PDB file of C-alpha atoms in Angstrom:
ATOM      1  CA  UNK A   1       0.000   0.000   0.000  1.00  0.00           C
ATOM      2  CA  UNK A   2       1.312   3.451  -0.871  1.00  0.00           C
ATOM      3  CA  UNK A   3       2.187   5.677   2.024  1.00  0.00           C
ATOM      4  CA  UNK A   4       1.522   9.388   2.300  1.00  0.00           C
ATOM      5  CA  UNK A   5       2.363  10.992  -1.011  1.00  0.00           C
ATOM      6  CA  UNK A   6       3.493  14.592  -1.286  1.00  0.00           C
ATOM      7  CA  UNK A   7       4.362  16.664  -4.299  1.00  0.00           C
ATOM      8  CA  UNK A   8       6.452  18.309  -5.403  1.00  0.00           C
ATOM      9  CA  UNK A   9       9.538  17.062  -3.533  1.00  0.00           C
ATOM     10  CA  UNK A  10      11.403  20.287  -4.184  1.00  0.00           C
ATOM     11  CA  UNK A  11      10.295  23.784  -5.100  1.00  0.00           C
ATOM     12  CA  UNK A  12      12.303  26.946  -5.687  1.00  0.00           C
ATOM     13  CA  UNK A  13      10.420  30.210  -6.056  1.00  0.00           C
ATOM     14  CA  UNK A  14      11.129  33.903  -5.873  1.00  0.00           C
ATOM     15  CA  UNK A  15       9.848  35.848  -2.905  1.00  0.00           C
ATOM     16  CA  UNK A  16       6.357  37.295  -3.227  1.00  0.00           C
ATOM     17  CA  UNK A  17       5.320  34.459  -5.558  1.00  0.00           C
ATOM     18  CA  UNK A  18       2.591  31.968  -4.615  1.00  0.00           C
ATOM     19  CA  UNK A  19       3.285  28.281  -4.041  1.00  0.00           C
ATOM     20  CA  UNK A  20       1.143  25.238  -3.345  1.00  0.00           C
ATOM     21  CA  UNK A  21       1.880  21.815  -1.913  1.00  0.00           C
ATOM     22  CA  UNK A  22      -0.230  18.730  -2.366  1.00  0.00           C
ATOM     23  CA  UNK A  23      -0.753  15.744  -0.066  1.00  0.00           C
ATOM     24  CA  UNK A  24      -2.505  12.430  -0.637  1.00  0.00           C
ATOM     25  CA  UNK A  25      -2.939  10.623   2.690  1.00  0.00           C
ATOM     26  CA  UNK A  26      -3.211   6.900   3.243  1.00  0.00           C
ATOM     27  CA  UNK A  27      -6.608   5.605   2.185  1.00  0.00           C
ATOM     28  CA  UNK A  28      -9.090   5.563   5.043  1.00  0.00           C
ATOM     29  CA  UNK A  29      -7.137   7.928   7.261  1.00  0.00           C
ATOM     30  CA  UNK A  30      -9.477  10.556   8.633  1.00  0.00           C
ATOM     31  CA  UNK A  31      -6.860  12.722  10.321  1.00  0.00           C
ATOM     32  CA  UNK A  32      -4.419  14.791   8.289  1.00  0.00           C
ATOM     33  CA  UNK A  33      -1.637  17.037   9.558  1.00  0.00           C
ATOM     34  CA  UNK A  34       0.569  19.654   7.924  1.00  0.00           C
ATOM     35  CA  UNK A  35       3.893  20.328   9.639  1.00  0.00           C
ATOM     36  CA  UNK A  36       6.704  22.765   8.977  1.00  0.00           C
ATOM     37  CA  UNK A  37      10.300  21.769   9.686  1.00  0.00           C
ATOM     38  CA  UNK A  38      13.155  24.244   9.802  1.00  0.00           C
ATOM     39  CA  UNK A  39      16.713  23.071   9.455  1.00  0.00           C
ATOM     40  CA  UNK A  40      17.971  21.371  12.600  1.00  0.00           C
ATOM     41  CA  UNK A  41      14.601  21.565  14.325  1.00  0.00           C
ATOM     42  CA  UNK A  42      11.763  19.145  14.931  1.00  0.00           C
ATOM     43  CA  UNK A  43       8.546  19.466  12.937  1.00  0.00           C
ATOM     44  CA  UNK A  44       5.974  22.018  14.123  1.00  0.00           C
ATOM     45  CA  UNK A  45       2.259  21.600  13.560  1.00  0.00           C
ATOM     46  CA  UNK A  46       0.580  24.053  11.195  1.00  0.00           C
ATOM     47  CA  UNK A  47      -2.900  22.556  10.899  1.00  0.00           C
ATOM     48  CA  UNK A  48      -4.835  19.377  11.655  1.00  0.00           C
ATOM     49  CA  UNK A  49      -7.896  18.121   9.784  1.00  0.00           C
ATOM     50  CA  UNK A  50     -10.527  15.666  10.889  1.00  0.00           C
ATOM     51  CA  UNK A  51     -12.093  14.613   7.591  1.00  0.00           C
ATOM     52  CA  UNK A  52     -12.674  17.927   5.795  1.00  0.00           C
ATOM     53  CA  UNK A  53     -12.809  20.077   8.938  1.00  0.00           C
ATOM     54  CA  UNK A  54      -9.807  22.052  10.150  1.00  0.00           C
ATOM     55  CA  UNK A  55      -9.956  21.434  13.894  1.00  0.00           C
ATOM     56  CA  UNK A  56      -6.625  22.951  14.906  1.00  0.00           C
ATOM     57  CA  UNK A  57      -5.173  25.773  12.821  1.00  0.00           C
ATOM     58  CA  UNK A  58      -3.906  27.939  15.656  1.00  0.00           C
ATOM     59  CA  UNK A  59      -0.297  27.781  14.390  1.00  0.00           C
ATOM     60  CA  UNK A  60      -1.128  28.570  10.771  1.00  0.00           C
ATOM     61  CA  UNK A  61      -0.098  32.130   9.748  1.00  0.00           C
ATOM     62  CA  UNK A  62      -3.427  32.977   8.214  1.00  0.00           C
ATOM     63  CA  UNK A  63      -2.323  36.205   6.588  1.00  0.00           C
ATOM     64  CA  UNK A  64      -0.367  34.273   3.967  1.00  0.00           C
ATOM     65  CA  UNK A  65      -1.017  30.569   4.508  1.00  0.00           C
ATOM     66  CA  UNK A  66      -4.177  28.692   3.607  1.00  0.00           C
ATOM     67  CA  UNK A  67      -5.119  25.049   3.460  1.00  0.00           C
ATOM     68  CA  UNK A  68      -7.989  22.948   2.299  1.00  0.00           C
ATOM     69  CA  UNK A  69      -9.020  19.323   2.338  1.00  0.00           C
ATOM     70  CA  UNK A  70     -11.801  18.824  -0.134  1.00  0.00           C
ATOM     71  CA  UNK A  71     -13.949  15.718   0.327  1.00  0.00           C
ATOM     72  CA  UNK A  72     -11.851  14.775   3.317  1.00  0.00           C
ATOM     73  CA  UNK A  73      -9.118  13.116   1.277  1.00  0.00           C
ATOM     74  CA  UNK A  74      -6.383  15.077  -0.526  1.00  0.00           C
ATOM     75  CA  UNK A  75      -5.144  18.336   0.908  1.00  0.00           C
ATOM     76  CA  UNK A  76      -3.331  21.380  -0.383  1.00  0.00           C
ATOM     77  CA  UNK A  77      -1.303  23.955   1.522  1.00  0.00           C
ATOM     78  CA  UNK A  78      -0.769  27.319  -0.092  1.00  0.00           C
ATOM     79  CA  UNK A  79       1.475  30.278   0.642  1.00  0.00           C
ATOM     80  CA  UNK A  80       0.754  33.628  -0.960  1.00  0.00           C
ATOM     81  CA  UNK A  81       2.939  35.594  -1.080  1.00  0.00           C
ATOM     82  CA  UNK A  82       6.010  33.601  -0.053  1.00  0.00           C
ATOM     83  CA  UNK A  83       8.706  35.229   2.072  1.00  0.00           C
ATOM     84  CA  UNK A  84      12.362  34.311   2.478  1.00  0.00           C
ATOM     85  CA  UNK A  85      11.640  32.965   5.964  1.00  0.00           C
ATOM     86  CA  UNK A  86       9.210  30.407   4.565  1.00  0.00           C
ATOM     87  CA  UNK A  87      12.108  28.325   3.273  1.00  0.00           C
ATOM     88  CA  UNK A  88      11.687  24.998   5.063  1.00  0.00           C
ATOM     89  CA  UNK A  89      10.437  21.448   4.619  1.00  0.00           C
ATOM     90  CA  UNK A  90       6.659  21.065   4.641  1.00  0.00           C
ATOM     91  CA  UNK A  91       5.512  17.668   5.873  1.00  0.00           C
ATOM     92  CA  UNK A  92       2.130  16.025   5.573  1.00  0.00           C
ATOM     93  CA  UNK A  93       1.054  13.182   7.842  1.00  0.00           C
ATOM     94  CA  UNK A  94      -2.069  11.093   8.266  1.00  0.00           C
ATOM     95  CA  UNK A  95      -3.539   8.710  10.814  1.00  0.00           C
ATOM     96  CA  UNK A  96      -6.706   6.690  11.260  1.00  0.00           C
ATOM     97  CA  UNK A  97      -7.802   9.002  14.058  1.00  0.00           C
ATOM     98  CA  UNK A  98      -6.225  11.678  16.256  1.00  0.00           C
ATOM     99  CA  UNK A  99      -6.103   9.570  19.394  1.00  0.00           C
ATOM    100  CA  UNK A 100      -2.886   8.999  21.328  1.00  0.00           C
ATOM    101  CA  UNK A 101      -2.902   5.234  20.765  1.00  0.00           C
ATOM    102  CA  UNK A 102      -2.568   5.694  17.009  1.00  0.00           C
ATOM    103  CA  UNK A 103       0.529   6.070  14.891  1.00  0.00           C
ATOM    104  CA  UNK A 104       0.947   8.741  12.264  1.00  0.00           C
ATOM    105  CA  UNK A 105       2.480   8.209   8.863  1.00  0.00           C
ATOM    106  CA  UNK A 106       4.525  10.998   7.323  1.00  0.00           C
ATOM    107  CA  UNK A 107       5.253  11.809   3.721  1.00  0.00           C
ATOM    108  CA  UNK A 108       8.733  12.619   2.474  1.00  0.00           C
ATOM    109  CA  UNK A 109       8.009  16.326   2.558  1.00  0.00           C
ATOM    110  CA  UNK A 110       8.356  19.235   0.162  1.00  0.00           C
ATOM    111  CA  UNK A 111      11.517  21.263   0.478  1.00  0.00           C
ATOM    112  CA  UNK A 112      10.740  24.890  -0.304  1.00  0.00           C
ATOM    113  CA  UNK A 113      13.455  27.399  -1.104  1.00  0.00           C
ATOM    114  CA  UNK A 114      12.439  31.038  -1.429  1.00  0.00           C
ATOM    115  CA  UNK A 115      15.039  33.236  -3.140  1.00  0.00           C
TER     116      UNK A 115
ATOM    117  CA  UNK B   1       1.659  20.227  27.020  1.00  0.00           C
ATOM    118  CA  UNK B   2       4.086  17.922  28.791  1.00  0.00           C
ATOM    119  CA  UNK B   3       7.660  18.205  27.561  1.00  0.00           C
ATOM    120  CA  UNK B   4      10.412  15.682  26.948  1.00  0.00           C
ATOM    121  CA  UNK B   5      14.166  15.982  27.383  1.00  0.00           C
ATOM    122  CA  UNK B   6      16.632  14.004  25.270  1.00  0.00           C
ATOM    123  CA  UNK B   7      20.396  14.154  24.778  1.00  0.00           C
ATOM    124  CA  UNK B   8      21.363  16.048  21.654  1.00  0.00           C
ATOM    125  CA  UNK B   9      23.512  13.262  20.261  1.00  0.00           C
ATOM    126  CA  UNK B  10      24.733   9.730  20.878  1.00  0.00           C
ATOM    127  CA  UNK B  11      27.117   7.336  19.207  1.00  0.00           C
ATOM    128  CA  UNK B  12      27.007   3.588  18.922  1.00  0.00           C
ATOM    129  CA  UNK B  13      29.052   0.891  17.278  1.00  0.00           C
ATOM    130  CA  UNK B  14      27.451  -1.176  14.577  1.00  0.00           C
ATOM    131  CA  UNK B  15      25.775  -4.402  15.739  1.00  0.00           C
ATOM    132  CA  UNK B  16      25.770  -3.286  19.357  1.00  0.00           C
ATOM    133  CA  UNK B  17      22.658  -2.401  21.366  1.00  0.00           C
ATOM    134  CA  UNK B  18      21.688   1.244  21.740  1.00  0.00           C
ATOM    135  CA  UNK B  19      19.727   2.750  24.612  1.00  0.00           C
ATOM    136  CA  UNK B  20      18.209   6.141  23.854  1.00  0.00           C
ATOM    137  CA  UNK B  21      16.900   7.884  26.995  1.00  0.00           C
ATOM    138  CA  UNK B  22      14.014  10.308  27.356  1.00  0.00           C
ATOM    139  CA  UNK B  23      12.916  12.202  30.448  1.00  0.00           C
ATOM    140  CA  UNK B  24       9.308  13.304  30.812  1.00  0.00           C
ATOM    141  CA  UNK B  25       8.903  14.226  34.465  1.00  0.00           C
ATOM    142  CA  UNK B  26       5.639  16.158  33.895  1.00  0.00           C
ATOM    143  CA  UNK B  27       3.875  13.288  32.141  1.00  0.00           C
ATOM    144  CA  UNK B  28       0.229  12.845  33.054  1.00  0.00           C
ATOM    145  CA  UNK B  29      -1.433   9.527  33.716  1.00  0.00           C
ATOM    146  CA  UNK B  30      -3.055   9.318  30.286  1.00  0.00           C
ATOM    147  CA  UNK B  31      -0.161  10.486  28.097  1.00  0.00           C
ATOM    148  CA  UNK B  32       1.129   7.916  25.642  1.00  0.00           C
ATOM    149  CA  UNK B  33       4.876   7.813  24.946  1.00  0.00           C
ATOM    150  CA  UNK B  34       5.720   7.722  21.242  1.00  0.00           C
ATOM    151  CA  UNK B  35       9.041   7.387  19.470  1.00  0.00           C
ATOM    152  CA  UNK B  36       9.647   8.464  15.898  1.00  0.00           C
ATOM    153  CA  UNK B  37      12.839   8.646  13.926  1.00  0.00           C
ATOM    154  CA  UNK B  38      13.835  10.743  10.949  1.00  0.00           C
ATOM    155  CA  UNK B  39      16.423   9.581   8.466  1.00  0.00           C
ATOM    156  CA  UNK B  40      18.208  12.188   6.355  1.00  0.00           C
ATOM    157  CA  UNK B  41      15.933  13.798   3.760  1.00  0.00           C
ATOM    158  CA  UNK B  42      12.946  11.727   4.896  1.00  0.00           C
ATOM    159  CA  UNK B  43       9.810  12.405   6.876  1.00  0.00           C
ATOM    160  CA  UNK B  44       9.554  11.086  10.440  1.00  0.00           C
ATOM    161  CA  UNK B  45       8.906   7.368  10.743  1.00  0.00           C
ATOM    162  CA  UNK B  46       6.963   5.698  13.542  1.00  0.00           C
ATOM    163  CA  UNK B  47       9.052   3.417  15.745  1.00  0.00           C
ATOM    164  CA  UNK B  48       7.043   2.393  18.788  1.00  0.00           C
ATOM    165  CA  UNK B  49       4.678   3.653  21.461  1.00  0.00           C
ATOM    166  CA  UNK B  50       3.358   2.632  24.863  1.00  0.00           C
ATOM    167  CA  UNK B  51       1.444   3.747  27.926  1.00  0.00           C
ATOM    168  CA  UNK B  52       2.679   1.867  30.994  1.00  0.00           C
ATOM    169  CA  UNK B  53       4.046  -1.532  30.069  1.00  0.00           C
ATOM    170  CA  UNK B  54       7.207  -2.251  28.130  1.00  0.00           C
ATOM    171  CA  UNK B  55       6.592  -2.800  24.431  1.00  0.00           C
ATOM    172  CA  UNK B  56       8.407  -4.744  21.742  1.00  0.00           C
ATOM    173  CA  UNK B  57       8.073  -4.709  17.981  1.00  0.00           C
ATOM    174  CA  UNK B  58      10.214  -5.675  15.036  1.00  0.00           C
ATOM    175  CA  UNK B  59      12.067  -2.365  15.089  1.00  0.00           C
ATOM    176  CA  UNK B  60      12.773  -1.767  18.754  1.00  0.00           C
ATOM    177  CA  UNK B  61      11.785  -2.127  22.395  1.00  0.00           C
ATOM    178  CA  UNK B  62      10.392   0.555  24.667  1.00  0.00           C
ATOM    179  CA  UNK B  63      11.181   0.388  28.351  1.00  0.00           C
ATOM    180  CA  UNK B  64       9.008   2.625  30.526  1.00  0.00           C
ATOM    181  CA  UNK B  65      10.016   3.451  34.077  1.00  0.00           C
ATOM    182  CA  UNK B  66       7.628   2.402  36.813  1.00  0.00           C
ATOM    183  CA  UNK B  67       6.839   6.041  37.669  1.00  0.00           C
ATOM    184  CA  UNK B  68       6.596   6.819  33.923  1.00  0.00           C
ATOM    185  CA  UNK B  69       8.836   9.851  34.281  1.00  0.00           C
ATOM    186  CA  UNK B  70      11.357   8.419  31.875  1.00  0.00           C
ATOM    187  CA  UNK B  71      11.586   5.898  29.078  1.00  0.00           C
ATOM    188  CA  UNK B  72      14.265   4.255  26.983  1.00  0.00           C
ATOM    189  CA  UNK B  73      14.171   3.242  23.347  1.00  0.00           C
ATOM    190  CA  UNK B  74      16.270   0.147  22.780  1.00  0.00           C
ATOM    191  CA  UNK B  75      17.670  -0.802  19.396  1.00  0.00           C
ATOM    192  CA  UNK B  76      18.919  -4.326  19.901  1.00  0.00           C
ATOM    193  CA  UNK B  77      21.554  -4.343  17.160  1.00  0.00           C
ATOM    194  CA  UNK B  78      22.343  -0.994  15.611  1.00  0.00           C
ATOM    195  CA  UNK B  79      23.009  -0.888  11.889  1.00  0.00           C
ATOM    196  CA  UNK B  80      24.255   1.950   9.727  1.00  0.00           C
ATOM    197  CA  UNK B  81      20.676   2.406   8.523  1.00  0.00           C
ATOM    198  CA  UNK B  82      19.625   3.281  12.088  1.00  0.00           C
ATOM    199  CA  UNK B  83      21.569   6.534  11.950  1.00  0.00           C
ATOM    200  CA  UNK B  84      18.833   9.128  12.347  1.00  0.00           C
ATOM    201  CA  UNK B  85      17.300  11.708  14.671  1.00  0.00           C
ATOM    202  CA  UNK B  86      15.122   9.987  17.267  1.00  0.00           C
ATOM    203  CA  UNK B  87      12.204  11.899  18.778  1.00  0.00           C
ATOM    204  CA  UNK B  88      10.457  11.065  22.032  1.00  0.00           C
ATOM    205  CA  UNK B  89       6.931  12.526  22.071  1.00  0.00           C
ATOM    206  CA  UNK B  90       4.114  12.557  24.603  1.00  0.00           C
ATOM    207  CA  UNK B  91       0.611  12.301  23.197  1.00  0.00           C
ATOM    208  CA  UNK B  92      -2.215  13.319  25.505  1.00  0.00           C
ATOM    209  CA  UNK B  93      -5.500  11.445  25.679  1.00  0.00           C
ATOM    210  CA  UNK B  94      -7.458  14.622  25.041  1.00  0.00           C
ATOM    211  CA  UNK B  95      -6.978  18.174  23.924  1.00  0.00           C
ATOM    212  CA  UNK B  96      -5.201  19.233  20.771  1.00  0.00           C
ATOM    213  CA  UNK B  97      -3.793  15.803  19.861  1.00  0.00           C
ATOM    214  CA  UNK B  98      -0.612  17.464  18.704  1.00  0.00           C
ATOM    215  CA  UNK B  99       2.599  15.642  18.057  1.00  0.00           C
ATOM    216  CA  UNK B 100       5.045  18.019  19.747  1.00  0.00           C
ATOM    217  CA  UNK B 101       8.515  17.293  18.467  1.00  0.00           C
ATOM    218  CA  UNK B 102      11.583  18.536  20.330  1.00  0.00           C
ATOM    219  CA  UNK B 103      15.029  18.560  18.757  1.00  0.00           C
ATOM    220  CA  UNK B 104      15.514  14.830  19.339  1.00  0.00           C
ATOM    221  CA  UNK B 105      18.673  12.750  19.681  1.00  0.00           C
ATOM    222  CA  UNK B 106      20.937  12.426  16.681  1.00  0.00           C
ATOM    223  CA  UNK B 107      22.258   8.858  16.652  1.00  0.00           C
ATOM    224  CA  UNK B 108      25.520   8.188  14.884  1.00  0.00           C
ATOM    225  CA  UNK B 109      26.383   4.563  14.162  1.00  0.00           C
ATOM    226  CA  UNK B 110      30.042   3.747  13.705  1.00  0.00           C
ATOM    227  CA  UNK B 111      31.100   0.963  11.342  1.00  0.00           C
TER     228      UNK B 111
END
């Protein structure tokens, strides 16, 4: 079975340009997470979905970041406009449910470089 | 959210056991202890998790102290492919259900 699929793997854009990342979670997984990982740091949660509902987006910079999960399956994360400080790895993860006795599966991430 | 403390780095020789410690003195009674690892240029990968009892799976063993204020991830025979950053994470039974990653322990395996 395929794991969590993210695309693209790498993206280089100029500052002030928009960018979008796509995530296809494992089939049947209701919970989807987007994380941001800066170099040398652990991942930090941006947003969590339960089916199509964003239930925790408190860490998402809403002035420039947006996310959606149509039909409770695939998800996209968008940045508009991108800033130099947005350069990082963006990780998507999914799990059957959000409970603590459940493991999460992570994609390989999208490495964004803003120049 | 309860926090965890791990050493920044550790070294091990290949084919020897590795014990990765984690302190979580503020753990609550319903927090699960999870371990993930992240290989270079990869997303985090689930290793093991537990609540009170020691746990074993094909990848590793998790030893949980009786008072639950610390735990140890045990790799029984380290290989070069085990070189990664290992994260110890507490997952609460309610609330935001976040995975709160620290900076983890970078494990170096020597051939």
